[in-house]
Amino acid sequence: MTGAGLIAIAAAIAVFTGVGAGVGIGLATGKAVEGIARQPEADGKIRNVMLLGAVLAEATAIYGLVVALVLIFLKM
Amino acid sequence: MDLGKKLVDAMEPHIMFTMNLFGHKIPVSDVVVVMWIIMAVMISLAFIFTRKLTEVPNKKQNVVEIIVEFINNIVKDAIGEHHWKVFAPYLGTIMLFLIFANTISIFNVIPGEGFKLRPPTRNINVTACLALMSMCVVIYAGIRYKKFSGWLKSFVEPIPLMLPFKILDYGIKPLSLALRLFGNTLGAFIVMELIYAVIPPVIPVALSLYFDLFDGILQAYVFMFLTSLYIQEVIE
């Protein structure tokens, strides 16, 4: 296998972090919907906390994306 | 030109002209020029909208008051009733600038090659600068409301064992702020460029609503929200 092919596979593995972020954001949003359905008056606070959780979960996916971009554009 | 070359060409900053300043040659890229355009637009909008302010708001003033009130409410919720007034102007400016910067590619009306309005936040230097500015504000908040000794003491609270992690915090926070904004904008930008290259008619319009408008405004809000959270954490 050539070097470029290995780098492409490495980039694909790096982007695989998106799976964790997807599960995390899905869980956070689902629980937030449950919370708002139970207590509609607390939606402002719930939205803020949900956003914080979603953003922190998303960070891992972004790191994966950045690593993949570095691999592709700087190493290829 | 094949697709990969086109993408790299769109992602990289191009030197537009060089400035001579005190004998130094400073290359100015299109990222900086786009930021100058955004600044000019924002400053002129601010002048237009805040002329002749009156006690009873007229049409123009209502718009500005809604924006200012929206920002004030977010900051008040995040930082608390006592100290929000100091930080609201900075956080509001950052958010408005980022909204313009992230969504500027929808104003790309002139077809063809050459100069294009592309989001300046796709360059990591811009986002790193913004993140460093936010960290400076966070440190300033800590020193202002806890005094210098109190701020230093916060590194060893509640137990001295936390010291390395607290120091690490000041490196990780700006890193994650910068990389989040950069990764999101660049990801959306690449997807949009690919779509423009593959299916030019109709479909980019619908997807541009999500990738340019929604994602851009959401990331601007998230940047401001996280900065205000870090400030609140420090002055607690």
mmCIF file of C-alpha atoms in Angstrom:
data_model
loop_
_atom_site.group_PDB
_atom_site.id
_atom_site.type_symbol
_atom_site.label_atom_id
_atom_site.label_comp_id
_atom_site.label_asym_id
_atom_site.label_seq_id
_atom_site.Cartn_x
_atom_site.Cartn_y
_atom_site.Cartn_z
ATOM 1 C CA MET A 1 0.000 0.000 0.000
ATOM 2 C CA THR A 2 1.283 3.459 -0.835
ATOM 3 C CA GLY A 3 1.871 6.274 1.648
ATOM 4 C CA ALA A 4 -1.006 8.343 0.304
ATOM 5 C CA GLY A 5 -3.427 5.447 0.796
ATOM 6 C CA LEU A 6 -2.314 4.975 4.400
ATOM 7 C CA ILE A 7 -2.739 8.703 5.060
ATOM 8 C CA ALA A 8 -6.245 8.576 3.594
ATOM 9 C CA ILE A 9 -7.125 5.664 5.905
ATOM 10 C CA ALA A 10 -5.650 7.557 8.881
ATOM 11 C CA ALA A 11 -7.791 10.587 8.037
ATOM 12 C CA ALA A 12 -10.868 8.362 7.805
ATOM 13 C CA ILE A 13 -10.136 6.910 11.265
ATOM 14 C CA ALA A 14 -9.690 10.445 12.654
ATOM 15 C CA VAL A 15 -13.079 11.533 11.309
ATOM 16 C CA PHE A 16 -14.597 8.445 12.979
ATOM 17 C CA THR A 17 -14.684 10.496 16.239
ATOM 18 C CA GLY A 18 -17.883 11.998 14.828
ATOM 19 C CA VAL A 19 -19.767 8.871 15.956
ATOM 20 C CA GLY A 20 -19.201 9.681 19.633
ATOM 21 C CA ALA A 21 -20.208 13.300 19.160
ATOM 22 C CA GLY A 22 -23.376 12.276 17.330
ATOM 23 C CA VAL A 23 -24.423 9.913 20.110
ATOM 24 C CA GLY A 24 -23.589 12.536 22.748
ATOM 25 C CA ILE A 25 -25.509 15.376 21.103
ATOM 26 C CA GLY A 26 -28.447 13.069 20.440
ATOM 27 C CA LEU A 27 -28.604 12.022 24.082
ATOM 28 C CA ALA A 28 -28.302 15.613 25.323
ATOM 29 C CA THR A 29 -31.043 16.867 23.011
ATOM 30 C CA GLY A 30 -33.358 13.954 23.785
ATOM 31 C CA LYS A 31 -33.057 14.466 27.522
ATOM 32 C CA ALA A 32 -33.560 18.217 27.076
ATOM 33 C CA VAL A 33 -36.787 17.576 25.150
ATOM 34 C CA GLU A 34 -37.958 15.271 27.935
ATOM 35 C CA GLY A 35 -37.112 17.913 30.516
ATOM 36 C CA ILE A 36 -38.941 20.680 28.663
ATOM 37 C CA ALA A 37 -41.975 18.417 28.132
ATOM 38 C CA ARG A 38 -42.098 17.794 31.875
ATOM 39 C CA GLN A 39 -41.441 21.411 32.893
ATOM 40 C CA PRO A 40 -42.170 23.857 30.068
ATOM 41 C CA GLU A 41 -41.455 26.897 32.281
ATOM 42 C CA ALA A 42 -37.772 25.920 32.724
ATOM 43 C CA ASP A 43 -36.983 25.903 28.995
ATOM 44 C CA GLY A 44 -34.493 28.786 29.128
ATOM 45 C CA LYS A 45 -32.238 27.122 31.687
ATOM 46 C CA ILE A 46 -32.573 23.709 30.063
ATOM 47 C CA ARG A 47 -31.674 25.181 26.676
ATOM 48 C CA ASN A 48 -28.493 26.740 28.051
ATOM 49 C CA VAL A 49 -27.341 23.557 29.749
ATOM 50 C CA MET A 50 -28.210 21.477 26.682
ATOM 51 C CA LEU A 51 -26.250 23.851 24.464
ATOM 52 C CA LEU A 52 -23.243 23.600 26.758
ATOM 53 C CA GLY A 53 -23.355 19.801 26.700
ATOM 54 C CA ALA A 54 -23.871 19.638 22.956
ATOM 55 C CA VAL A 55 -21.004 22.054 22.351
ATOM 56 C CA LEU A 56 -18.620 20.104 24.572
ATOM 57 C CA ALA A 57 -19.606 16.837 22.887
ATOM 58 C CA GLU A 58 -19.185 18.431 19.489
ATOM 59 C CA ALA A 59 -15.624 19.508 20.330
ATOM 60 C CA THR A 60 -14.350 15.925 19.998
ATOM 61 C CA ALA A 61 -15.780 15.660 16.483
ATOM 62 C CA ILE A 62 -14.171 18.976 15.565
ATOM 63 C CA TYR A 63 -10.791 17.798 16.831
ATOM 64 C CA GLY A 64 -11.156 14.699 14.659
ATOM 65 C CA LEU A 65 -12.026 16.851 11.652
ATOM 66 C CA VAL A 66 -9.064 19.146 12.229
ATOM 67 C CA VAL A 67 -6.674 16.189 12.567
ATOM 68 C CA ALA A 68 -8.064 14.684 9.356
ATOM 69 C CA LEU A 69 -7.653 17.996 7.509
ATOM 70 C CA VAL A 70 -4.082 18.351 8.756
ATOM 71 C CA LEU A 71 -3.340 14.803 7.608
ATOM 72 C CA ILE A 72 -4.823 15.357 4.167
ATOM 73 C CA PHE A 73 -3.583 18.860 3.379
ATOM 74 C CA LEU A 74 -0.203 18.894 5.096
ATOM 75 C CA LYS A 75 0.972 15.293 4.751
ATOM 76 C CA MET A 76 -0.406 14.149 1.394
ATOM 77 C CA MET B 1 -8.488 22.455 -12.659
ATOM 78 C CA ASP B 2 -9.479 19.383 -10.674
ATOM 79 C CA LEU B 3 -11.612 19.432 -7.562
ATOM 80 C CA GLY B 4 -8.853 18.973 -4.975
ATOM 81 C CA LYS B 5 -6.777 21.858 -6.312
ATOM 82 C CA LYS B 6 -9.873 24.061 -6.446
ATOM 83 C CA LEU B 7 -10.681 23.255 -2.793
ATOM 84 C CA VAL B 8 -7.165 23.994 -1.574
ATOM 85 C CA ASP B 9 -7.187 27.201 -3.599
ATOM 86 C CA ALA B 10 -10.455 28.263 -1.946
ATOM 87 C CA MET B 11 -9.216 27.402 1.537
ATOM 88 C CA GLU B 12 -5.867 29.135 1.452
ATOM 89 C CA PRO B 13 -5.495 32.896 1.959
ATOM 90 C CA HIS B 14 -4.189 34.780 -1.077
ATOM 91 C CA ILE B 15 -1.842 37.733 -0.803
ATOM 92 C CA MET B 16 -3.619 40.702 -2.375
ATOM 93 C CA PHE B 17 -1.026 43.454 -1.936
ATOM 94 C CA THR B 18 1.911 44.375 0.301
ATOM 95 C CA MET B 19 1.890 47.328 2.630
ATOM 96 C CA ASN B 20 5.020 49.330 3.425
ATOM 97 C CA LEU B 21 5.105 50.280 7.092
ATOM 98 C CA PHE B 22 8.248 51.744 8.725
ATOM 99 C CA GLY B 23 10.454 49.975 6.222
ATOM 100 C CA HIS B 24 8.802 46.596 6.763
ATOM 101 C CA LYS B 25 6.893 44.870 4.005
ATOM 102 C CA ILE B 26 3.599 43.529 5.339
ATOM 103 C CA PRO B 27 1.700 41.167 3.036
ATOM 104 C CA VAL B 28 -2.067 41.672 3.242
ATOM 105 C CA SER B 29 -4.179 38.631 2.406
ATOM 106 C CA ASP B 30 -7.800 38.516 1.307
ATOM 107 C CA VAL B 31 -8.780 37.293 4.804
ATOM 108 C CA VAL B 32 -7.679 40.641 6.233
ATOM 109 C CA VAL B 33 -9.381 42.563 3.429
ATOM 110 C CA VAL B 34 -12.681 40.757 4.088
ATOM 111 C CA MET B 35 -12.348 41.595 7.787
ATOM 112 C CA TRP B 36 -11.781 45.256 6.871
ATOM 113 C CA ILE B 37 -14.956 45.147 4.781
ATOM 114 C CA ILE B 38 -16.890 43.674 7.711
ATOM 115 C CA MET B 39 -15.502 46.330 10.047
ATOM 116 C CA ALA B 40 -16.434 49.126 7.639
ATOM 117 C CA VAL B 41 -19.964 47.753 7.270
ATOM 118 C CA MET B 42 -20.380 47.345 11.030
ATOM 119 C CA ILE B 43 -19.045 50.813 11.852
ATOM 120 C CA SER B 44 -21.213 52.517 9.243
ATOM 121 C CA LEU B 45 -24.269 50.556 10.365
ATOM 122 C CA ALA B 46 -23.560 51.604 13.944
ATOM 123 C CA PHE B 47 -23.340 55.258 12.862
ATOM 124 C CA ILE B 48 -26.524 55.083 10.809
ATOM 125 C CA PHE B 49 -28.558 53.321 13.470
ATOM 126 C CA THR B 50 -27.460 55.362 16.484
ATOM 127 C CA ARG B 51 -27.917 58.816 14.964
ATOM 128 C CA LYS B 52 -30.558 60.984 16.622
ATOM 129 C CA LEU B 53 -31.473 58.649 19.456
ATOM 130 C CA THR B 54 -34.676 59.709 21.184
ATOM 131 C CA GLU B 55 -36.464 58.874 24.415
ATOM 132 C CA VAL B 56 -39.401 57.364 22.539
ATOM 133 C CA PRO B 57 -37.852 54.938 20.041
ATOM 134 C CA ASN B 58 -38.690 55.299 16.373
ATOM 135 C CA LYS B 59 -38.449 52.555 13.746
ATOM 136 C CA LYS B 60 -34.665 52.521 13.384
ATOM 137 C CA GLN B 61 -34.020 52.691 17.087
ATOM 138 C CA ASN B 62 -36.344 49.772 17.828
ATOM 139 C CA VAL B 63 -34.144 47.428 15.814
ATOM 140 C CA VAL B 64 -31.006 48.415 17.689
ATOM 141 C CA GLU B 65 -32.750 48.218 21.041
ATOM 142 C CA ILE B 66 -33.931 44.679 20.322
ATOM 143 C CA ILE B 67 -30.384 43.578 19.445
ATOM 144 C CA VAL B 68 -28.838 45.249 22.484
ATOM 145 C CA GLU B 69 -31.511 43.872 24.807
ATOM 146 C CA PHE B 70 -31.028 40.361 23.391
ATOM 147 C CA ILE B 71 -27.279 40.504 24.053
ATOM 148 C CA ASN B 72 -27.771 42.037 27.496
ATOM 149 C CA ASN B 73 -30.194 39.288 28.485
ATOM 150 C CA ILE B 74 -27.827 36.482 27.451
ATOM 151 C CA VAL B 75 -24.926 38.065 29.328
ATOM 152 C CA LYS B 76 -27.096 38.756 32.376
ATOM 153 C CA ASP B 77 -28.240 35.135 32.465
ATOM 154 C CA ALA B 78 -24.701 33.802 32.173
ATOM 155 C CA ILE B 79 -22.637 36.171 34.319
ATOM 156 C CA GLY B 80 -25.158 37.311 36.904
ATOM 157 C CA GLU B 81 -26.929 40.501 37.917
ATOM 158 C CA HIS B 82 -23.923 42.294 39.408
ATOM 159 C CA HIS B 83 -21.062 42.248 36.934
ATOM 160 C CA TRP B 84 -22.708 41.823 33.519
ATOM 161 C CA LYS B 85 -22.466 45.471 32.526
ATOM 162 C CA VAL B 86 -18.680 45.408 32.178
ATOM 163 C CA PHE B 87 -18.622 42.471 29.770
ATOM 164 C CA ALA B 88 -21.757 42.977 27.668
ATOM 165 C CA PRO B 89 -20.120 45.405 25.162
ATOM 166 C CA TYR B 90 -17.189 43.074 24.439
ATOM 167 C CA LEU B 91 -19.329 39.954 24.158
ATOM 168 C CA GLY B 92 -21.867 41.740 21.961
ATOM 169 C CA THR B 93 -19.172 43.043 19.638
ATOM 170 C CA ILE B 94 -17.619 39.593 19.290
ATOM 171 C CA MET B 95 -20.985 38.033 18.537
ATOM 172 C CA LEU B 96 -22.015 40.620 15.932
ATOM 173 C CA PHE B 97 -18.603 40.412 14.256
ATOM 174 C CA LEU B 98 -18.756 36.621 14.153
ATOM 175 C CA ILE B 99 -22.288 36.644 12.757
ATOM 176 C CA PHE B 100 -21.095 38.858 9.901
ATOM 177 C CA ALA B 101 -17.874 36.890 9.449
ATOM 178 C CA ASN B 102 -19.462 33.423 9.378
ATOM 179 C CA THR B 103 -22.339 34.295 7.077
ATOM 180 C CA ILE B 104 -20.493 36.586 4.674
ATOM 181 C CA SER B 105 -20.364 33.981 1.904
ATOM 182 C CA ILE B 106 -24.098 34.458 1.250
ATOM 183 C CA PHE B 107 -23.333 38.029 0.092
ATOM 184 C CA ASN B 108 -21.149 36.581 -2.663
ATOM 185 C CA VAL B 109 -23.241 37.957 -5.517
ATOM 186 C CA ILE B 110 -20.610 38.632 -8.187
ATOM 187 C CA PRO B 111 -20.138 35.475 -10.302
ATOM 188 C CA GLY B 112 -16.866 34.348 -11.844
ATOM 189 C CA GLU B 113 -13.278 34.080 -10.676
ATOM 190 C CA GLY B 114 -11.271 36.653 -8.773
ATOM 191 C CA PHE B 115 -11.993 38.278 -5.432
ATOM 192 C CA LYS B 116 -14.675 36.504 -3.435
ATOM 193 C CA LEU B 117 -16.193 37.133 -0.045
ATOM 194 C CA ARG B 118 -15.257 34.035 1.935
ATOM 195 C CA PRO B 119 -15.599 33.692 5.705
ATOM 196 C CA PRO B 120 -12.409 34.949 7.376
ATOM 197 C CA THR B 121 -12.952 32.493 10.261
ATOM 198 C CA ARG B 122 -11.930 29.624 7.974
ATOM 199 C CA ASN B 123 -8.358 30.720 8.742
ATOM 200 C CA ILE B 124 -7.076 29.404 12.068
ATOM 201 C CA ASN B 125 -5.051 32.566 12.748
ATOM 202 C CA VAL B 126 -8.239 34.634 12.965
ATOM 203 C CA THR B 127 -9.981 32.260 15.367
ATOM 204 C CA ALA B 128 -6.839 31.863 17.470
ATOM 205 C CA CYS B 129 -6.643 35.644 17.825
ATOM 206 C CA LEU B 130 -10.288 35.856 18.876
ATOM 207 C CA ALA B 131 -9.782 33.062 21.413
ATOM 208 C CA LEU B 132 -6.695 34.766 22.859
ATOM 209 C CA MET B 133 -8.662 38.023 23.165
ATOM 210 C CA SER B 134 -11.387 36.179 25.047
ATOM 211 C CA MET B 135 -8.831 34.606 27.393
ATOM 212 C CA CYS B 136 -7.362 38.068 28.062
ATOM 213 C CA VAL B 137 -10.845 39.238 29.060
ATOM 214 C CA VAL B 138 -11.248 36.195 31.323
ATOM 215 C CA ILE B 139 -7.924 36.882 33.090
ATOM 216 C CA TYR B 140 -8.821 40.587 33.367
ATOM 217 C CA ALA B 141 -12.148 39.628 34.962
ATOM 218 C CA GLY B 142 -10.383 37.392 37.476
ATOM 219 C CA ILE B 143 -7.884 40.085 38.455
ATOM 220 C CA ARG B 144 -10.504 42.843 38.573
ATOM 221 C CA TYR B 145 -13.018 41.085 40.813
ATOM 222 C CA LYS B 146 -10.727 38.961 42.991
ATOM 223 C CA LYS B 147 -7.628 41.182 43.145
ATOM 224 C CA PHE B 148 -4.329 39.777 41.891
ATOM 225 C CA SER B 149 -3.669 37.725 45.029
ATOM 226 C CA GLY B 150 -7.162 36.258 44.988
ATOM 227 C CA TRP B 151 -6.787 35.311 41.343
ATOM 228 C CA LEU B 152 -3.461 33.583 42.062
ATOM 229 C CA LYS B 153 -5.031 31.834 45.042
ATOM 230 C CA SER B 154 -7.792 30.448 42.808
ATOM 231 C CA PHE B 155 -5.153 28.202 41.214
ATOM 232 C CA VAL B 156 -4.696 26.197 44.428
ATOM 233 C CA GLU B 157 -8.348 26.051 45.462
ATOM 234 C CA PRO B 158 -9.905 23.851 46.737
ATOM 235 C CA ILE B 159 -6.762 21.721 47.098
ATOM 236 C CA PRO B 160 -3.171 22.440 45.926
ATOM 237 C CA LEU B 161 -3.222 19.159 43.981
ATOM 238 C CA MET B 162 -5.393 20.944 41.383
ATOM 239 C CA LEU B 163 -2.595 23.354 40.379
ATOM 240 C CA PRO B 164 -1.434 21.588 37.182
ATOM 241 C CA PHE B 165 -5.005 21.138 35.984
ATOM 242 C CA LYS B 166 -5.870 24.772 36.642
ATOM 243 C CA ILE B 167 -2.813 25.900 34.686
ATOM 244 C CA LEU B 168 -3.720 23.463 31.911
ATOM 245 C CA ASP B 169 -7.205 25.018 31.893
ATOM 246 C CA TYR B 170 -5.811 28.319 30.639
ATOM 247 C CA GLY B 171 -4.262 26.523 27.676
ATOM 248 C CA ILE B 172 -7.137 24.219 26.819
ATOM 249 C CA LYS B 173 -9.884 26.844 26.932
ATOM 250 C CA PRO B 174 -8.508 29.104 24.171
ATOM 251 C CA LEU B 175 -7.433 26.041 22.164
ATOM 252 C CA SER B 176 -10.918 24.569 22.185
ATOM 253 C CA LEU B 177 -12.535 27.965 21.479
ATOM 254 C CA ALA B 178 -10.283 28.538 18.480
ATOM 255 C CA LEU B 179 -10.486 25.014 17.086
ATOM 256 C CA ARG B 180 -14.271 24.806 17.507
ATOM 257 C CA LEU B 181 -14.914 27.967 15.515
ATOM 258 C CA PHE B 182 -12.255 27.111 12.918
ATOM 259 C CA GLY B 183 -13.381 23.509 12.454
ATOM 260 C CA ASN B 184 -17.052 24.356 12.182
ATOM 261 C CA THR B 185 -16.583 27.167 9.687
ATOM 262 C CA LEU B 186 -14.046 25.290 7.591
ATOM 263 C CA GLY B 187 -16.178 22.135 7.580
ATOM 264 C CA ALA B 188 -19.272 24.031 6.443
ATOM 265 C CA PHE B 189 -17.179 25.969 3.910
ATOM 266 C CA ILE B 190 -15.712 22.790 2.369
ATOM 267 C CA VAL B 191 -19.123 21.141 2.140
ATOM 268 C CA MET B 192 -20.574 24.213 0.435
ATOM 269 C CA GLU B 193 -17.651 24.448 -2.020
ATOM 270 C CA LEU B 194 -18.087 20.764 -2.911
ATOM 271 C CA ILE B 195 -21.811 21.264 -3.505
ATOM 272 C CA TYR B 196 -21.180 24.351 -5.657
ATOM 273 C CA ALA B 197 -18.710 22.322 -7.714
ATOM 274 C CA VAL B 198 -20.933 19.246 -8.154
ATOM 275 C CA ILE B 199 -24.517 20.575 -8.421
ATOM 276 C CA PRO B 200 -24.527 24.338 -9.104
ATOM 277 C CA PRO B 201 -28.288 24.977 -9.597
ATOM 278 C CA VAL B 202 -31.016 25.239 -6.903
ATOM 279 C CA ILE B 203 -29.695 22.752 -4.305
ATOM 280 C CA PRO B 204 -26.929 25.021 -2.886
ATOM 281 C CA VAL B 205 -29.589 27.608 -1.988
ATOM 282 C CA ALA B 206 -31.389 25.253 0.387
ATOM 283 C CA LEU B 207 -28.199 23.863 1.913
ATOM 284 C CA SER B 208 -26.678 27.330 2.211
ATOM 285 C CA LEU B 209 -29.518 28.196 4.601
ATOM 286 C CA TYR B 210 -28.244 25.534 6.984
ATOM 287 C CA PHE B 211 -24.477 25.591 6.468
ATOM 288 C CA ASP B 212 -23.973 29.335 6.076
ATOM 289 C CA LEU B 213 -26.794 30.986 7.980
ATOM 290 C CA PHE B 214 -27.853 28.600 10.760
ATOM 291 C CA ASP B 215 -24.427 27.149 11.496
ATOM 292 C CA GLY B 216 -22.720 30.530 11.316
ATOM 293 C CA ILE B 217 -25.126 32.246 13.695
ATOM 294 C CA LEU B 218 -25.130 29.255 16.053
ATOM 295 C CA GLN B 219 -21.333 29.214 16.230
ATOM 296 C CA ALA B 220 -21.239 32.973 16.895
ATOM 297 C CA TYR B 221 -23.717 32.467 19.746
ATOM 298 C CA VAL B 222 -21.734 29.484 21.079
ATOM 299 C CA PHE B 223 -18.463 31.441 21.075
ATOM 300 C CA MET B 224 -20.032 34.258 23.054
ATOM 301 C CA PHE B 225 -21.875 31.859 25.376
ATOM 302 C CA LEU B 226 -18.699 29.922 26.216
ATOM 303 C CA THR B 227 -16.711 33.120 26.795
ATOM 304 C CA SER B 228 -19.354 34.392 29.206
ATOM 305 C CA LEU B 229 -19.348 31.008 30.973
ATOM 306 C CA TYR B 230 -15.565 31.154 31.434
ATOM 307 C CA ILE B 231 -15.873 34.705 32.798
ATOM 308 C CA GLN B 232 -18.588 33.606 35.208
ATOM 309 C CA GLU B 233 -16.456 30.670 36.348
ATOM 310 C CA VAL B 234 -13.566 32.992 37.160
ATOM 311 C CA ILE B 235 -15.468 35.686 39.054
ATOM 312 C CA GLU B 236 -17.630 33.277 41.075
#
